Amino acid sequence: DSSLWRSAHKDRINMAFKGEDHLDSLPLPVQRMHLIQVDSVQRWMEDLKLMTDCECMCILQSKPISIEKDEQNELILSSQYSTCDNLQLLLKRAWIISTELTRIAQKLEKNRWQRVHSMTVRVNCHVRSMINEYNTFTRNSSEEMHEFEKLLIDKCSEFTAFTERCVQTEDEQILKSMKSCINKTLTTVAQYFGQLIELVLTQEAQNLLRQIELSDSVYSTESAISSLFSLTQEGAHLCRIIAKEGGVVALFKICRQDCFRCLYPQTLRTLASICCVEEGMHQLEKV
């Protein structure tokens, strides 16, 4: 009878999707193994979603929005502003990581282990992407920077492993004992991250100042001063780095050369931004 066949077929489909009757008929160890596999796959899918969300968002943010359909023009535009755009993307990624680390500390205080783990995975992804992106547009990274990159990646992996263990247990004593380890690891990650960003920004400031001092081209000097001014707009800390690396002296040299007369307004504006911090004023007094 076709109605009986349809009914039996429907029951088999429901059993395949729900799995309840099928699990009940299996031995207990097999049931447990099935549940462990489902949990691990589900956790992996959740972590994968977090990582792909981060990557897609960062890739979209780095794409130029242009109404031009000519691919050649688009390539010229992207290469012309690549250094400045890459630095801006790096600073944006650094700000995201810094914010996430602060939020992890807040969630950790409230014992929100699932949120702590998901945010840790997200930070791990952002850190790796930031390092890969930076290494694609710079070729003169120091040995010290590579060491900090490795330390940070290793510590982030350790951090993620710690938080994953916390998600897998409900024992309050174990969670309490691991909380201090996680706090310590979080502090170390934040320290390594801060030191790495400091090295990156110092290196970029040095490169721009070297370009200003060595270049005889008005276009190249203008590009370097423009990038330097963009960095000064990112906050007082970057102004301190530029002043410390000799930015005031380098810009004053530009103002004393007649061949760069057309760059005086832009140069003086950049100087004014650097001299808004104490280090910049001290350098100004020495000139």
Short mmCIF file of C-alpha atoms in Angstrom, two decimals:
data_model
loop_
_atom_site.label_atom_id
_atom_site.label_comp_id
_atom_site.label_asym_id
_atom_site.label_seq_id
_atom_site.Cartn_x
_atom_site.Cartn_y
_atom_site.Cartn_z
CA ASP A 1 0.00 0.00 0.00
CA SER A 2 1.46 3.38 -1.06
CA SER A 3 0.15 5.20 2.05
CA LEU A 4 1.88 2.70 4.35
CA TRP A 5 5.12 3.02 2.36
CA ARG A 6 5.00 6.84 2.60
CA SER A 7 4.37 6.64 6.35
CA ALA A 8 7.31 4.29 6.90
CA HIS A 9 9.54 6.42 4.67
CA LYS A 10 8.58 9.54 6.63
CA ASP A 11 9.41 7.80 9.92
CA ARG A 12 12.84 6.83 8.59
CA ILE A 13 13.56 10.41 7.49
CA ASN A 14 12.53 11.79 10.91
CA MET A 15 14.72 9.22 12.62
CA ALA A 16 17.68 10.12 10.40
CA PHE A 17 17.37 13.83 11.19
CA LYS A 18 16.56 13.60 14.90
CA GLY A 19 18.72 10.62 15.62
CA GLU A 20 16.92 9.98 18.91
CA ASP A 21 15.55 6.51 18.23
CA HIS A 22 18.76 5.55 16.49
CA LEU A 23 20.88 6.68 19.45
CA ASP A 24 18.67 4.85 21.95
CA SER A 25 19.25 1.60 20.10
CA LEU A 26 23.05 1.97 20.26
CA PRO A 27 25.26 0.87 23.18
CA LEU A 28 26.01 3.60 25.76
CA PRO A 29 29.73 4.08 24.84
CA VAL A 30 28.77 4.56 21.18
CA GLN A 31 26.12 7.13 22.17
CA ARG A 32 28.71 9.08 24.17
CA MET A 33 31.20 8.97 21.31
CA HIS A 34 28.52 10.27 18.94
CA LEU A 35 27.70 13.18 21.25
CA ILE A 36 31.40 14.07 21.69
CA GLN A 37 31.84 14.11 17.91
CA VAL A 38 28.81 16.34 17.43
CA ASP A 39 30.02 18.73 20.16
CA SER A 40 33.54 19.00 18.74
CA VAL A 41 32.28 19.56 15.19
CA GLN A 42 29.80 22.14 16.42
CA ARG A 43 32.53 23.98 18.33
CA TRP A 44 34.79 23.88 15.28
CA MET A 45 32.00 25.32 13.10
CA GLU A 46 31.41 28.14 15.60
CA ASP A 47 35.14 28.98 15.70
CA LEU A 48 35.34 28.81 11.91
CA LYS A 49 32.47 31.27 11.58
CA LEU A 50 34.21 33.74 13.91
CA MET A 51 37.45 33.52 11.95
CA THR A 52 35.84 33.84 8.52
CA ASP A 53 33.69 36.76 9.68
CA CYS A 54 36.83 38.64 10.78
CA GLU A 55 38.71 37.87 7.57
CA CYS A 56 35.83 38.85 5.29
CA MET A 57 35.26 42.12 7.14
CA CYS A 58 38.95 43.10 7.04
CA ILE A 59 39.26 42.22 3.35
CA LEU A 60 36.16 44.28 2.56
CA GLN A 61 37.50 47.23 4.55
CA SER A 62 40.76 47.16 2.58
CA LYS A 63 39.03 47.25 -0.83
CA PRO A 64 38.85 50.66 -2.52
CA ILE A 65 35.41 51.91 -3.52
CA SER A 66 35.68 53.22 -7.06
CA ILE A 67 33.14 54.09 -9.73
CA GLU A 68 35.78 53.52 -12.43
CA LYS A 69 35.40 50.28 -14.36
CA ASP A 70 38.78 50.49 -16.03
CA GLU A 71 40.96 47.88 -14.27
CA GLN A 72 44.17 49.68 -15.21
CA ASN A 73 43.06 52.91 -13.51
CA GLU A 74 42.03 50.98 -10.44
CA LEU A 75 45.47 49.37 -10.18
CA ILE A 76 47.21 52.74 -10.50
CA LEU A 77 45.08 54.23 -7.75
CA SER A 78 45.60 51.33 -5.39
CA SER A 79 49.38 51.27 -5.87
CA GLN A 80 49.67 55.05 -5.52
CA TYR A 81 48.15 55.08 -2.05
CA SER A 82 49.10 51.59 -0.90
CA THR A 83 51.51 52.62 1.88
CA CYS A 84 49.13 55.08 3.52
CA ASP A 85 46.15 52.75 3.11
CA ASN A 86 48.06 49.80 4.53
CA LEU A 87 49.13 51.84 7.57
CA GLN A 88 45.55 52.95 8.15
CA LEU A 89 44.37 49.35 7.89
CA LEU A 90 47.09 48.27 10.32
CA LEU A 91 46.03 50.94 12.83
CA LYS A 92 42.39 49.95 12.45
CA ARG A 93 43.24 46.29 13.07
CA ALA A 94 45.36 47.25 16.09
CA TRP A 95 42.48 49.26 17.54
CA ILE A 96 40.11 46.29 17.07
CA ILE A 97 42.55 43.92 18.82
CA SER A 98 43.08 46.35 21.70
CA THR A 99 39.32 46.73 22.16
CA GLU A 100 38.78 42.98 22.07
CA LEU A 101 41.46 42.38 24.70
CA THR A 102 39.74 44.87 27.01
CA ARG A 103 36.39 43.17 26.47
CA ILE A 104 37.91 39.73 27.17
CA ALA A 105 39.15 40.99 30.54
CA GLN A 106 35.63 42.25 31.33
CA LYS A 107 33.96 38.96 30.36
CA LEU A 108 36.59 37.01 32.30
CA GLU A 109 35.69 38.90 35.47
CA LYS A 110 32.08 37.75 35.04
CA ASN A 111 33.10 34.13 34.27
CA ARG A 112 31.47 34.26 30.83
CA TRP A 113 33.60 31.40 29.55
CA GLN A 114 31.83 30.85 26.24
CA ARG A 115 32.16 34.52 25.35
CA VAL A 116 35.77 34.61 26.53
CA HIS A 117 36.65 31.69 24.25
CA SER A 118 34.85 33.05 21.18
CA MET A 119 36.49 36.46 21.61
CA THR A 120 39.89 34.83 22.10
CA VAL A 121 39.50 32.98 18.81
CA ARG A 122 38.60 36.26 17.15
CA VAL A 123 41.68 38.02 18.60
CA ASN A 124 43.90 35.13 17.50
CA CYS A 125 42.57 35.50 13.96
CA HIS A 126 43.02 39.27 13.94
CA VAL A 127 46.60 39.05 15.23
CA ARG A 128 47.66 36.53 12.58
CA SER A 129 45.98 38.51 9.81
CA MET A 130 47.53 41.78 10.99
CA ILE A 131 51.03 40.26 10.98
CA ASN A 132 50.53 38.65 7.55
CA GLU A 133 49.17 41.88 6.08
CA TYR A 134 52.03 43.95 7.46
CA ASN A 135 54.66 41.53 6.18
CA THR A 136 53.16 41.71 2.67
CA PHE A 137 53.78 45.45 2.32
CA THR A 138 57.07 45.78 4.22
CA ARG A 139 60.32 44.02 3.40
CA ASN A 140 62.73 45.46 5.94
CA SER A 141 61.36 44.15 9.23
CA SER A 142 63.97 43.83 11.94
CA GLU A 143 64.95 40.61 13.65
CA GLU A 144 63.51 42.00 16.88
CA MET A 145 60.14 42.49 15.20
CA HIS A 146 60.09 38.92 13.86
CA GLU A 147 60.84 37.65 17.36
CA PHE A 148 57.92 39.62 18.81
CA GLU A 149 55.64 38.36 16.03
CA LYS A 150 56.50 34.75 16.89
CA LEU A 151 56.11 35.36 20.63
CA LEU A 152 52.71 36.98 20.12
CA ILE A 153 51.40 34.23 17.82
CA ASP A 154 52.57 31.49 20.20
CA LYS A 155 51.04 33.23 23.22
CA CYS A 156 47.74 33.76 21.37
CA SER A 157 47.59 30.05 20.52
CA GLU A 158 48.27 29.20 24.16
CA PHE A 159 45.56 31.66 25.22
CA THR A 160 43.00 30.05 22.87
CA ALA A 161 43.86 26.56 24.15
CA PHE A 162 43.35 27.69 27.77
CA THR A 163 39.93 29.19 27.10
CA GLU A 164 38.82 26.16 25.08
CA ARG A 165 39.52 23.94 28.09
CA CYS A 166 37.35 26.20 30.23
CA VAL A 167 34.45 25.81 27.81
CA GLN A 168 34.73 22.02 27.99
CA THR A 169 34.41 21.78 31.80
CA GLU A 170 31.83 22.82 34.37
CA ASP A 171 33.92 22.05 37.44
CA GLU A 172 34.04 25.27 39.47
CA GLN A 173 37.34 24.39 41.16
CA ILE A 174 39.08 23.73 37.83
CA LEU A 175 37.67 26.95 36.37
CA LYS A 176 38.79 28.93 39.41
CA SER A 177 42.33 27.54 39.21
CA MET A 178 42.56 28.23 35.46
CA LYS A 179 41.25 31.77 35.77
CA SER A 180 44.52 33.06 37.21
CA CYS A 181 46.47 31.38 34.36
CA ILE A 182 44.17 32.97 31.79
CA ASN A 183 44.54 36.39 33.41
CA LYS A 184 48.31 36.05 33.34
CA THR A 185 48.29 34.94 29.70
CA LEU A 186 45.96 37.80 28.75
CA THR A 187 48.34 40.29 30.35
CA THR A 188 51.29 38.79 28.45
CA VAL A 189 49.40 38.87 25.14
CA ALA A 190 48.57 42.55 25.71
CA GLN A 191 52.21 43.35 26.52
CA TYR A 192 53.59 41.54 23.46
CA PHE A 193 50.94 43.15 21.26
CA GLY A 194 51.74 46.64 22.57
CA GLN A 195 55.48 46.15 22.05
CA LEU A 196 54.96 44.84 18.52
CA ILE A 197 52.76 47.79 17.53
CA GLU A 198 55.34 50.16 19.03
CA LEU A 199 58.06 48.58 16.88
CA VAL A 200 55.91 48.68 13.74
CA LEU A 201 54.98 52.35 14.15
CA THR A 202 58.57 53.30 14.99
CA GLN A 203 59.81 51.52 11.88
CA GLU A 204 57.21 53.23 9.67
CA ALA A 205 58.09 56.64 11.12
CA GLN A 206 61.79 55.95 10.48
CA ASN A 207 61.07 54.93 6.87
CA LEU A 208 59.08 58.10 6.16
CA LEU A 209 61.68 60.36 7.78
CA ARG A 210 64.45 58.61 5.84
CA GLN A 211 62.48 59.20 2.65
CA ILE A 212 62.14 62.91 3.51
CA GLU A 213 65.84 63.31 4.27
CA LEU A 214 67.22 61.40 1.29
CA SER A 215 64.77 62.27 -1.48
CA ASP A 216 65.47 65.05 -4.03
CA SER A 217 62.07 64.59 -5.65
CA VAL A 218 59.28 67.01 -4.73
CA TYR A 219 56.66 64.33 -5.41
CA SER A 220 58.35 61.70 -3.23
CA THR A 221 58.91 64.19 -0.41
CA GLU A 222 55.33 65.41 -0.60
CA SER A 223 54.06 61.82 -0.41
CA ALA A 224 56.21 61.10 2.68
CA ILE A 225 55.12 64.32 4.43
CA SER A 226 51.47 63.54 3.66
CA SER A 227 51.83 60.05 5.15
CA LEU A 228 53.61 61.51 8.18
CA PHE A 229 50.80 64.02 8.71
CA SER A 230 48.25 61.19 8.53
CA LEU A 231 50.15 59.39 11.30
CA THR A 232 50.12 62.51 13.51
CA GLN A 233 46.32 62.56 13.26
CA GLU A 234 46.12 59.12 14.87
CA GLY A 235 46.92 60.44 18.34
CA ALA A 236 49.53 61.86 20.69
CA HIS A 237 51.42 58.59 20.99
CA LEU A 238 52.34 58.57 17.32
CA CYS A 239 53.40 62.23 17.54
CA ARG A 240 55.75 61.25 20.37
CA ILE A 241 57.26 58.46 18.27
CA ILE A 242 57.81 60.80 15.30
CA ALA A 243 59.38 63.47 17.54
CA LYS A 244 61.62 60.87 19.18
CA GLU A 245 62.84 59.69 15.76
CA GLY A 246 63.86 63.22 14.72
CA GLY A 247 60.75 64.31 12.83
CA VAL A 248 61.00 67.98 13.88
CA VAL A 249 64.56 68.36 12.58
CA ALA A 250 63.80 66.57 9.31
CA LEU A 251 60.79 68.79 8.59
CA PHE A 252 62.68 71.98 9.45
CA LYS A 253 65.32 71.02 6.89
CA ILE A 254 62.57 70.94 4.25
CA CYS A 255 61.47 74.45 5.25
CA ARG A 256 65.03 75.72 4.73
CA GLN A 257 65.31 74.53 1.13
CA ASP A 258 63.99 76.76 -1.65
CA CYS A 259 63.43 73.78 -3.95
CA PHE A 260 60.69 72.58 -1.60
CA ARG A 261 58.99 75.98 -1.27
CA CYS A 262 55.71 74.56 -2.57
CA LEU A 263 55.71 72.09 0.35
CA TYR A 264 56.08 74.70 3.11
CA PRO A 265 52.37 74.86 4.10
CA GLN A 266 52.03 71.07 4.32
CA THR A 267 55.35 70.75 6.16
CA LEU A 268 54.48 73.45 8.71
CA ARG A 269 51.09 71.85 9.33
CA THR A 270 52.80 68.52 10.05
CA LEU A 271 55.30 70.27 12.32
CA ALA A 272 52.48 71.92 14.25
CA SER A 273 50.83 68.53 14.82
CA ILE A 274 54.08 66.98 16.13
CA CYS A 275 54.76 69.94 18.42
CA CYS A 276 51.41 69.47 20.18
CA VAL A 277 53.14 66.93 22.43
CA GLU A 278 55.89 67.63 24.97
CA GLU A 279 58.53 65.64 23.10
CA GLY A 280 57.87 67.68 19.98
CA MET A 281 58.28 70.97 21.89
CA HIS A 282 61.61 69.80 23.32
CA GLN A 283 62.86 68.97 19.82
CA LEU A 284 61.64 72.34 18.58
CA GLU A 285 63.67 74.17 21.24
CA LYS A 286 66.83 72.39 20.09
CA VAL A 287 66.45 73.36 16.42
#
